[in-house]
Tab-separated table of C-alpha atoms in Angstrom:
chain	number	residue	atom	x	y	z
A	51	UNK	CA	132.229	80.132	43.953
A	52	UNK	CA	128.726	80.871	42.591
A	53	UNK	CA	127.294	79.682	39.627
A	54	UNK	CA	125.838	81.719	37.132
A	55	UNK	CA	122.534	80.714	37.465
A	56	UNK	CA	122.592	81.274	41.537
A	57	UNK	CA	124.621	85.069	40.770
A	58	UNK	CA	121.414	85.915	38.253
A	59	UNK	CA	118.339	84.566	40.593
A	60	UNK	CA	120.154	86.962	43.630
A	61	UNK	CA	120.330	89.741	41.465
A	62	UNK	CA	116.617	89.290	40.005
A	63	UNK	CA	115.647	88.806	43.409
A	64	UNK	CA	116.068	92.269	44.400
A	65	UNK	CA	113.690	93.878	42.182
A	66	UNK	CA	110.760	94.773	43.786
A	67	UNK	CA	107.789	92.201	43.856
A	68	UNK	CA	110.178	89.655	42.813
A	69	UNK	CA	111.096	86.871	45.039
A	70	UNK	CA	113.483	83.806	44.839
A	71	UNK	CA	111.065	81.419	43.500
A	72	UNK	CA	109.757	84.074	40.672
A	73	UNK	CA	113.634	85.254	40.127
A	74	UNK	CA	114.054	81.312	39.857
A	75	UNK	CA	111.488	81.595	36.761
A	76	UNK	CA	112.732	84.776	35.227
A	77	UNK	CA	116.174	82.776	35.375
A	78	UNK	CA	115.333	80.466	33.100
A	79	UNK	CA	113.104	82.445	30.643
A	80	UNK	CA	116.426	84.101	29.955
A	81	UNK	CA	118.732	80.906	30.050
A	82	UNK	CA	116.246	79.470	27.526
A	83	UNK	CA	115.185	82.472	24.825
A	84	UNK	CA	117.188	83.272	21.823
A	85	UNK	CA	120.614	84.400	22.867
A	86	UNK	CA	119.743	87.745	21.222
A	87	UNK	CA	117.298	88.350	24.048
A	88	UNK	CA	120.105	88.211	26.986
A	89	UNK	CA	122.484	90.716	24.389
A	90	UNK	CA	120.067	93.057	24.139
A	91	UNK	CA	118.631	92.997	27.561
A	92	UNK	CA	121.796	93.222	28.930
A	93	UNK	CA	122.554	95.835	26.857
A	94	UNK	CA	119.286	97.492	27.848
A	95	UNK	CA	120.459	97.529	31.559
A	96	UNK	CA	123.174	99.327	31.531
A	97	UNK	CA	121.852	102.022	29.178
A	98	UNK	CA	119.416	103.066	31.101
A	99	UNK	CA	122.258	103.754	33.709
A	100	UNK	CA	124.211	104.930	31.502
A	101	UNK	CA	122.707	106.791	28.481
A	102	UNK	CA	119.374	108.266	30.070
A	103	UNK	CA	120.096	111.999	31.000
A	104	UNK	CA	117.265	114.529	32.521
A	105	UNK	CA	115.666	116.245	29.387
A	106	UNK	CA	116.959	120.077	29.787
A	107	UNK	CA	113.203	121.161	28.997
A	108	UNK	CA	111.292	118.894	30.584
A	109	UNK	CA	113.421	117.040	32.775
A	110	UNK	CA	111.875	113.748	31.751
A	111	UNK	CA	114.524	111.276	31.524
A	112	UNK	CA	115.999	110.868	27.934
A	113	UNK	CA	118.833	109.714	25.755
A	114	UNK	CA	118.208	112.408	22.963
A	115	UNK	CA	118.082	116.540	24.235
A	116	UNK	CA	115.517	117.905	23.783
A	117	UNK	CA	113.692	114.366	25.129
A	118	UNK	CA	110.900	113.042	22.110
A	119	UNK	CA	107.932	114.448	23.998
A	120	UNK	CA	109.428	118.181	23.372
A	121	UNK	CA	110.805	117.613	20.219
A	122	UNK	CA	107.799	116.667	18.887
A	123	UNK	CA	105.772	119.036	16.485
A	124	UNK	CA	102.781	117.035	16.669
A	125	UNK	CA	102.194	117.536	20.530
A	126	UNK	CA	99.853	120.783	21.624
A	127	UNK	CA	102.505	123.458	23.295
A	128	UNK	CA	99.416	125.338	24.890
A	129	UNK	CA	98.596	122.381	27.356
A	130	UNK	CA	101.427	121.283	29.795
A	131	UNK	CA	100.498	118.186	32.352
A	132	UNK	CA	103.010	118.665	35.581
A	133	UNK	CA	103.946	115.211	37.146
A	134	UNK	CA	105.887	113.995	40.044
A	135	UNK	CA	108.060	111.139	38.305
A	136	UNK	CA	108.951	109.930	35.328
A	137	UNK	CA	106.901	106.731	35.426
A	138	UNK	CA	104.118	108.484	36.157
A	139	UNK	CA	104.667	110.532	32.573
A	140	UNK	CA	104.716	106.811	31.270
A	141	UNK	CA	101.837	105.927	32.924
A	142	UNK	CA	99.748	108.956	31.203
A	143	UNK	CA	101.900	108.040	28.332
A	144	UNK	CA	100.221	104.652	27.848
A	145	UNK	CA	96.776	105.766	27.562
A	146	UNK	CA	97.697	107.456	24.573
A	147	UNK	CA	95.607	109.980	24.522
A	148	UNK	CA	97.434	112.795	26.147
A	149	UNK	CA	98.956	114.977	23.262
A	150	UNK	CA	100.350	117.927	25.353
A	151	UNK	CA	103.504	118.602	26.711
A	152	UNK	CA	105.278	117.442	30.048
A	153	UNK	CA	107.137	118.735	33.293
A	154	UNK	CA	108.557	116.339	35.835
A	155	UNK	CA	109.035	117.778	39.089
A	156	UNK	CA	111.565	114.658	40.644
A	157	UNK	CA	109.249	114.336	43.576
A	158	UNK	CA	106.790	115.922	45.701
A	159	UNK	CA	106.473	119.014	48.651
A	160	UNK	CA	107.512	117.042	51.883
A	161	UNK	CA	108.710	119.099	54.474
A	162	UNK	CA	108.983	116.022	56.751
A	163	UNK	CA	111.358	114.879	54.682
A	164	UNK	CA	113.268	117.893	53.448
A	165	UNK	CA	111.753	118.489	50.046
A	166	UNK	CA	110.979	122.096	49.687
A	167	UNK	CA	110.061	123.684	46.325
A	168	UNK	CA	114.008	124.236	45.942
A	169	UNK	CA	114.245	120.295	45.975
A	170	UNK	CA	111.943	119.572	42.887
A	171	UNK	CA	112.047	121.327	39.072
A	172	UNK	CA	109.748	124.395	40.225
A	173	UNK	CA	111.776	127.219	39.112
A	174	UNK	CA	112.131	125.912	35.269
A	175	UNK	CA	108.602	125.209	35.131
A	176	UNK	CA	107.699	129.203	36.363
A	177	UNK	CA	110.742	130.045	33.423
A	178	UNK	CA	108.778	127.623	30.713
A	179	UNK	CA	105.489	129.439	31.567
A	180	UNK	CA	107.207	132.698	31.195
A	181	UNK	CA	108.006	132.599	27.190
A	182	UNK	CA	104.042	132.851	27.087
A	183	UNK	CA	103.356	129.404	24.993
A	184	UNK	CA	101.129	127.588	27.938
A	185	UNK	CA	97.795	128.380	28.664
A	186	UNK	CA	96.765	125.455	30.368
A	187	UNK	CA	98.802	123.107	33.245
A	188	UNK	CA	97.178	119.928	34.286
A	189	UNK	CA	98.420	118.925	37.680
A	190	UNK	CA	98.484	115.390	37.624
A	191	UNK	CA	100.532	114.640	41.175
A	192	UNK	CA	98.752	111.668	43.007
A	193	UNK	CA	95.776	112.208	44.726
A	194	UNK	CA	97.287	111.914	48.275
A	195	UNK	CA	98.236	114.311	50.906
A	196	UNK	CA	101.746	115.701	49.419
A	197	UNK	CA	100.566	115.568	45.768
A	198	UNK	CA	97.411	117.370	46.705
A	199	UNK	CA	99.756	120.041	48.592
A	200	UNK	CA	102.272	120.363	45.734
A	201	UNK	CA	99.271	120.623	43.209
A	202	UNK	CA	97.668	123.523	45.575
A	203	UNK	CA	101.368	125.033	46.113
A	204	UNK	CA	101.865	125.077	42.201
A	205	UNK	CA	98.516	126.477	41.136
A	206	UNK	CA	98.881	129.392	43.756
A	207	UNK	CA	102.045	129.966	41.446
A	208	UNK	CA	100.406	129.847	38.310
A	209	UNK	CA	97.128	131.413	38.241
A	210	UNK	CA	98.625	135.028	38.832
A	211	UNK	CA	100.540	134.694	35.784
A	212	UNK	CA	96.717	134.373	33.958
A	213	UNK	CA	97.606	130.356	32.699
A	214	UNK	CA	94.775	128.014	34.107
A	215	UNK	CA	95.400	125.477	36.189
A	216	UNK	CA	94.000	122.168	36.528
A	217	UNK	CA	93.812	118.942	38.455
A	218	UNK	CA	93.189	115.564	37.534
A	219	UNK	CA	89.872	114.482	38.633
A	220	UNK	CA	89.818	111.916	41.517
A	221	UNK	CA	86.859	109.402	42.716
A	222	UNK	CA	85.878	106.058	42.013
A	223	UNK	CA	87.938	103.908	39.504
A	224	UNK	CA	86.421	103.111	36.607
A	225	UNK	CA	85.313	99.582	36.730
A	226	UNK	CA	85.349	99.556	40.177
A	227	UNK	CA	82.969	98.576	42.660
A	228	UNK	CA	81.646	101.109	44.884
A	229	UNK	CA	80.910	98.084	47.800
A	230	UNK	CA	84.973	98.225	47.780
A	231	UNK	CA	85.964	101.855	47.384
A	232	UNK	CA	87.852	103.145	50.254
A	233	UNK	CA	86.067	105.831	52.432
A	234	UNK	CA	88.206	109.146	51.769
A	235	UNK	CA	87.834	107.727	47.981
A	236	UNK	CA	84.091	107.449	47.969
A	237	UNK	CA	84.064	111.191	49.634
A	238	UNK	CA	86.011	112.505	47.283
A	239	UNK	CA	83.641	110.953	44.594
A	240	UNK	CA	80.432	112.666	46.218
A	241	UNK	CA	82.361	116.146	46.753
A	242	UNK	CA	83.464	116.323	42.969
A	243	UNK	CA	79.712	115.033	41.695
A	244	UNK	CA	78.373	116.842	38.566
A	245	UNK	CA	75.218	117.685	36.987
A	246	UNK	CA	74.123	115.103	34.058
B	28	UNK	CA	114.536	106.281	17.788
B	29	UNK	CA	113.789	104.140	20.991
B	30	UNK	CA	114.421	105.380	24.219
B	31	UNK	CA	117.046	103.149	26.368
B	32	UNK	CA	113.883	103.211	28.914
B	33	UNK	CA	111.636	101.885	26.697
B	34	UNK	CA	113.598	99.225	25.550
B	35	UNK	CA	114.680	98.269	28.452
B	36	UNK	CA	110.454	97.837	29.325
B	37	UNK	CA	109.797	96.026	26.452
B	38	UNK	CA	112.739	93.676	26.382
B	39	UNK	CA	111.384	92.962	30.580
B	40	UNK	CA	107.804	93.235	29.875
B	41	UNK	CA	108.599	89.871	27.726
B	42	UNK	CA	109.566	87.990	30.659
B	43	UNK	CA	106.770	85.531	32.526
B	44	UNK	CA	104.043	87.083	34.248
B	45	UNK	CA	105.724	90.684	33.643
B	46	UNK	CA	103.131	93.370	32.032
B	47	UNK	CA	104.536	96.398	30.742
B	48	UNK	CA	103.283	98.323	34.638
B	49	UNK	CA	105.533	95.856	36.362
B	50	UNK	CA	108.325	95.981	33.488
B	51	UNK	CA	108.177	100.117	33.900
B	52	UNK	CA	108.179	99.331	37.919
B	53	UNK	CA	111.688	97.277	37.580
B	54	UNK	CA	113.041	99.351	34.864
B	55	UNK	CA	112.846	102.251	37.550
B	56	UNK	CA	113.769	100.028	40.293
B	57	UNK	CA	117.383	99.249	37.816
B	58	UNK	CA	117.768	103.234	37.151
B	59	UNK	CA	117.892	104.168	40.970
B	60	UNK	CA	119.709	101.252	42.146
B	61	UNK	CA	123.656	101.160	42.513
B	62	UNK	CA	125.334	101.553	39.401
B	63	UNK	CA	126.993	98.043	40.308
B	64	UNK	CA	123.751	96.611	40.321
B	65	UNK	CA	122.830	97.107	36.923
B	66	UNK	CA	126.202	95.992	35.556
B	67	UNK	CA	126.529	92.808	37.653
B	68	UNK	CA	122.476	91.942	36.403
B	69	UNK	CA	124.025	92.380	32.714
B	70	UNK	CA	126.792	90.501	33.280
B	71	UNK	CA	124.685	87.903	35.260
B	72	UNK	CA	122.469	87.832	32.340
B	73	UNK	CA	124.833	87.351	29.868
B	74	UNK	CA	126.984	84.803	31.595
B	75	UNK	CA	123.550	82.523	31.834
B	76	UNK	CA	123.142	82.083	28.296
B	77	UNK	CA	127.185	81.689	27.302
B	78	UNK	CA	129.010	79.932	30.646
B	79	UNK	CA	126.507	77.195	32.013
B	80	UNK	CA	126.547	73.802	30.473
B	81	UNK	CA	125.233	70.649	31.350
B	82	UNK	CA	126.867	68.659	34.460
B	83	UNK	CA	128.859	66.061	32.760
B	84	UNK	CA	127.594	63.419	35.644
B	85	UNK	CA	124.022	64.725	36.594
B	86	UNK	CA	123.058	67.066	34.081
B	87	UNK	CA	122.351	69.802	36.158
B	88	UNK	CA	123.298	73.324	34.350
B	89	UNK	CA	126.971	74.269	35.323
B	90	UNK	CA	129.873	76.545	35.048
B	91	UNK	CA	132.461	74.144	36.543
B	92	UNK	CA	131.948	70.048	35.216
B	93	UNK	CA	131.491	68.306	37.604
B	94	UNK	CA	129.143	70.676	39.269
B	95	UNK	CA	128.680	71.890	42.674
B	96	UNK	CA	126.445	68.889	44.043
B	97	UNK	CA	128.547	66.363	42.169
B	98	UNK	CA	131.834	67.436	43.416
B	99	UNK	CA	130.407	68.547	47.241
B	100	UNK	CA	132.080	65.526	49.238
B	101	UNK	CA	129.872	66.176	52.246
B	102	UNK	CA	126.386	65.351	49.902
B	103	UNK	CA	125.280	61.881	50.996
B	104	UNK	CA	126.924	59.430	47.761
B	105	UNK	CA	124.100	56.717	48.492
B	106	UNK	CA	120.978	58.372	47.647
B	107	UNK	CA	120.044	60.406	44.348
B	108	UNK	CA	117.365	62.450	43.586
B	109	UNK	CA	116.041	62.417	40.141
B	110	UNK	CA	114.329	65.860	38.638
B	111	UNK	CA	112.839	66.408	35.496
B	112	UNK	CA	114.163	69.935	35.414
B	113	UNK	CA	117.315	72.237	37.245
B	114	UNK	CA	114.482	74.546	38.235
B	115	UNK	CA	113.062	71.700	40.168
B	116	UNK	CA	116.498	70.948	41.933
B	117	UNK	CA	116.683	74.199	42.599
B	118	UNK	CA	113.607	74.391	44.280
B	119	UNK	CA	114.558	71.619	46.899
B	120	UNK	CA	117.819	72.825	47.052
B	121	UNK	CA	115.996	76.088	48.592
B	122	UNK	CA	114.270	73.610	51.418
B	123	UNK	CA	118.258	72.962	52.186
B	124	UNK	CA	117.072	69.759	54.326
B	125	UNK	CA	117.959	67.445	51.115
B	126	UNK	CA	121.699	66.541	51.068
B	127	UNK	CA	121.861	63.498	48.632
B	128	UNK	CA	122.805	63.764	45.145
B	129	UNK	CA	120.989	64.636	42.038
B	130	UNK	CA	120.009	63.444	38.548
B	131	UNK	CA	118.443	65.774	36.268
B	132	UNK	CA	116.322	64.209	32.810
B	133	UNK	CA	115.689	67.606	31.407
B	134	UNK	CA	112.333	66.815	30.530
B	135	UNK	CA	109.531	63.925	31.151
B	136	UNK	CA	108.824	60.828	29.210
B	137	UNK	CA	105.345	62.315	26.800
B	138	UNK	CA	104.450	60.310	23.823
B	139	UNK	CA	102.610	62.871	22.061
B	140	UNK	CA	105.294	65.370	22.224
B	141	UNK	CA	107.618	62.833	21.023
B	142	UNK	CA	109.352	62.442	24.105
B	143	UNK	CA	110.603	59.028	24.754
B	144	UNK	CA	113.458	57.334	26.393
B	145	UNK	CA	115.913	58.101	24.370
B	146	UNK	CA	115.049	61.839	24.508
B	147	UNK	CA	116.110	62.076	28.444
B	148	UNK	CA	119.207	61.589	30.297
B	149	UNK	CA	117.700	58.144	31.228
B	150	UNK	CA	120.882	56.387	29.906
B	151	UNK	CA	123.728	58.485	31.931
B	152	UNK	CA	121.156	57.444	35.222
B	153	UNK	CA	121.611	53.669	34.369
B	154	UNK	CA	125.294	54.037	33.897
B	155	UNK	CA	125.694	56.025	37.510
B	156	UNK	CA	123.119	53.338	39.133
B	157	UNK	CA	125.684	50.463	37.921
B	158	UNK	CA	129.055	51.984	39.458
B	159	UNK	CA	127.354	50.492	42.802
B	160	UNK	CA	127.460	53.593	44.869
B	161	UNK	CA	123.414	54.591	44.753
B	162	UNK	CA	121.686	52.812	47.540
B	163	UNK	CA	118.496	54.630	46.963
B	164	UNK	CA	116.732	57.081	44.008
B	165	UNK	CA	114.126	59.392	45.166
B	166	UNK	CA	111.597	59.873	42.068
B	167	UNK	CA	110.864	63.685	42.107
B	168	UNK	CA	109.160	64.350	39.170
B	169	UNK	CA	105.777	66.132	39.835
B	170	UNK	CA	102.723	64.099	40.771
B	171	UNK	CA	100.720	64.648	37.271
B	172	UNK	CA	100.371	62.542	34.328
B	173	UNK	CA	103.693	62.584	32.849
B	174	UNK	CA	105.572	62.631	36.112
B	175	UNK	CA	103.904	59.729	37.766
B	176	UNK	CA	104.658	57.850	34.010
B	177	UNK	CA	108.518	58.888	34.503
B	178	UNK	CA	108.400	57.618	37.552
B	179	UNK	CA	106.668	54.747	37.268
B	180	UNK	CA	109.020	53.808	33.862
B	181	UNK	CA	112.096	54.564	36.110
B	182	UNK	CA	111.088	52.419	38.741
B	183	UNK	CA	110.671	49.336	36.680
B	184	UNK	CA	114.278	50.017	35.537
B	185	UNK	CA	115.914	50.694	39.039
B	186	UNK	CA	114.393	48.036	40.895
B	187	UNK	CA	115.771	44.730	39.030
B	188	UNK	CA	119.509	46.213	39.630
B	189	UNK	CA	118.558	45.760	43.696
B	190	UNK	CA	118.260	49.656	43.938
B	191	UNK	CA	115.342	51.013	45.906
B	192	UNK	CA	113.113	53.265	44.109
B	193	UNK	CA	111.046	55.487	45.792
B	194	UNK	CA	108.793	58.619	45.258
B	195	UNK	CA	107.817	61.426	46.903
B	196	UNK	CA	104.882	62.049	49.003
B	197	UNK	CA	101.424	63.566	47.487
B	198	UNK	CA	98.716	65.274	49.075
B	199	UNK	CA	96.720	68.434	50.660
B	200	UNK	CA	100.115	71.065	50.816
B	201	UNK	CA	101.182	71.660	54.590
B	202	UNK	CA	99.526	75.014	55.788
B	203	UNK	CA	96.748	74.616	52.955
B	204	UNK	CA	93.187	74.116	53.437
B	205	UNK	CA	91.832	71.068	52.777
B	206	UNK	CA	88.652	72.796	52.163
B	207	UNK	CA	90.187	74.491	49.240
B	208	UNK	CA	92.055	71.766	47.834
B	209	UNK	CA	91.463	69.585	44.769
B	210	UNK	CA	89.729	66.935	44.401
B	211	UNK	CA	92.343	64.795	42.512
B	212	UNK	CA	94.634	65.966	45.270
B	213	UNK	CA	92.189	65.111	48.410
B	214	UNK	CA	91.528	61.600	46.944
B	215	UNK	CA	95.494	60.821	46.817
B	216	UNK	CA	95.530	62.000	50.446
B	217	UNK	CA	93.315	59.607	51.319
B	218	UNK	CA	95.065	56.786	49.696
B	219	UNK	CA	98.423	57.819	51.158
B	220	UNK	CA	97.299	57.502	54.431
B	221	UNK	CA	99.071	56.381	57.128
B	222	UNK	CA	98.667	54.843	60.465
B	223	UNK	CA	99.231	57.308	63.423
């Protein structure tokens, strides 16, 4: 018979970066906050199971369809940023100062692993681009070998239909030190230098 | 309207040492896993707050009174180990090479916060040390301030009633480096020493 207490460490244990002693702490944070907190973050769990659908435009994942991002009036329709996953969207998301719209792919080109542009959200982002609204997509994959392939596969799709297409800019973190940037980074950083 | 996804990040980005990146990271990490997953964790979280009580013989937070370690008849009746918190047992319960009993205070004796004698389960431990079983308590509270002054107030208790009272070790952490360890720390090292 477990205990509570051993059944929630186990299960907070599997998250990633959390281990038994930090599940241990997480434990009791909830066993001693309000008993509204473990309602609603119980609650929380399973919705996001349960409730969270792919957006039909975007294919963000949302509870509400169209999802908030293309339902919103305020956000510029010319300007669409492609990512790979949702939490990437987030990520851009948090720096609040992206106003455009979205596209999640669900992944990356990786033949290796089977994912061909059938695999990811390709052909309703050529029908979005169609209806003529977008004159601009960012291509914010990651910076490594697949994004850079699907971002090179993509734009080969978009510039004949006469809509730009962009890519994030990659080099040297802000705020980082150059004495620790990794080689292909610090290349990268030299090859995309501009004028001043 | 808030999404179920953000909710679910803010309600986890309140735990300890969990920024919103890591909350989004285990958010994502609950919406791919197994839907079992996500309703045992609710469950799990839920049953924390509502089913565990306090050990009606060592205090320890329980489903079933007496708990596990009380009721275990293969734990060793003669010694007991006395914790300031059940995250403490719980962390020499992971070491597994303890098999005595427990006594947990909930909390250590701290003048200024108003903690006194009264305030900890000092008066249940006096009761258990009369019945005559306990040949031995281990003092386990941490080596700091209040711990050592739990201890030390504990000891003066269990020693007239023909008890031993001991306390466990302090010094440089096995696999540290004593290079990098405190000073406070090195000193009690020293005066712990023993002959070889």
């Amino acid at each position: 018979v477990a205990d509570p207490l051993s059944v929630l460490v186990q299960l907070l244990a599997k998250l990633p970066g959390v281990g038994e002693k930090t599940a241990t702490r997480l434990a009791f944070h909830i066993l001693k906050a309000p008993p509204s907190y473990a309602q609603e973050l119980a609650r929380a769990v399973v919705d996001v199971k349960e409730r969270l659908r792919p957006c039909s435009v975007c294919f963000h994942l949302t509870e509400q369809d169209p999802c908030a991002f293309c339902s919103d009036p305020r956000r510029d329709s010319a300007l669409l940023c492609v990512v790979a996953l949702p939490q990437d969207l987030m990520a851009i998301e948090r720096t609040g100062s992206y106003r455009g719209r979205y596209h999640v792919l669900h992944g990356v080109l990786s033949p290796l692993d089977g994912i061909g542009p059938d695999e990811l959200r390709i052909q309703p982002l050529l029908e979005r681009l169609g209806r003529g609204e977008i004159k601009e997509v960012i291509l914010a994959t990651s910076p490594n070998v697949e994004g850079d392939a699907t971002a090179l596969y993509l734009a080969g799709l978009i510039k004949p239909l006469g809509i730009r297409a962009t890519r994030i800019a990659s080099g040297v973190p802000i705020g980082g030190e150059l004495e620790y940037a990794d080689g292909v980074t610090l290349n990268r950083a030299f090859e995309s230098r501009r004028d001043l």
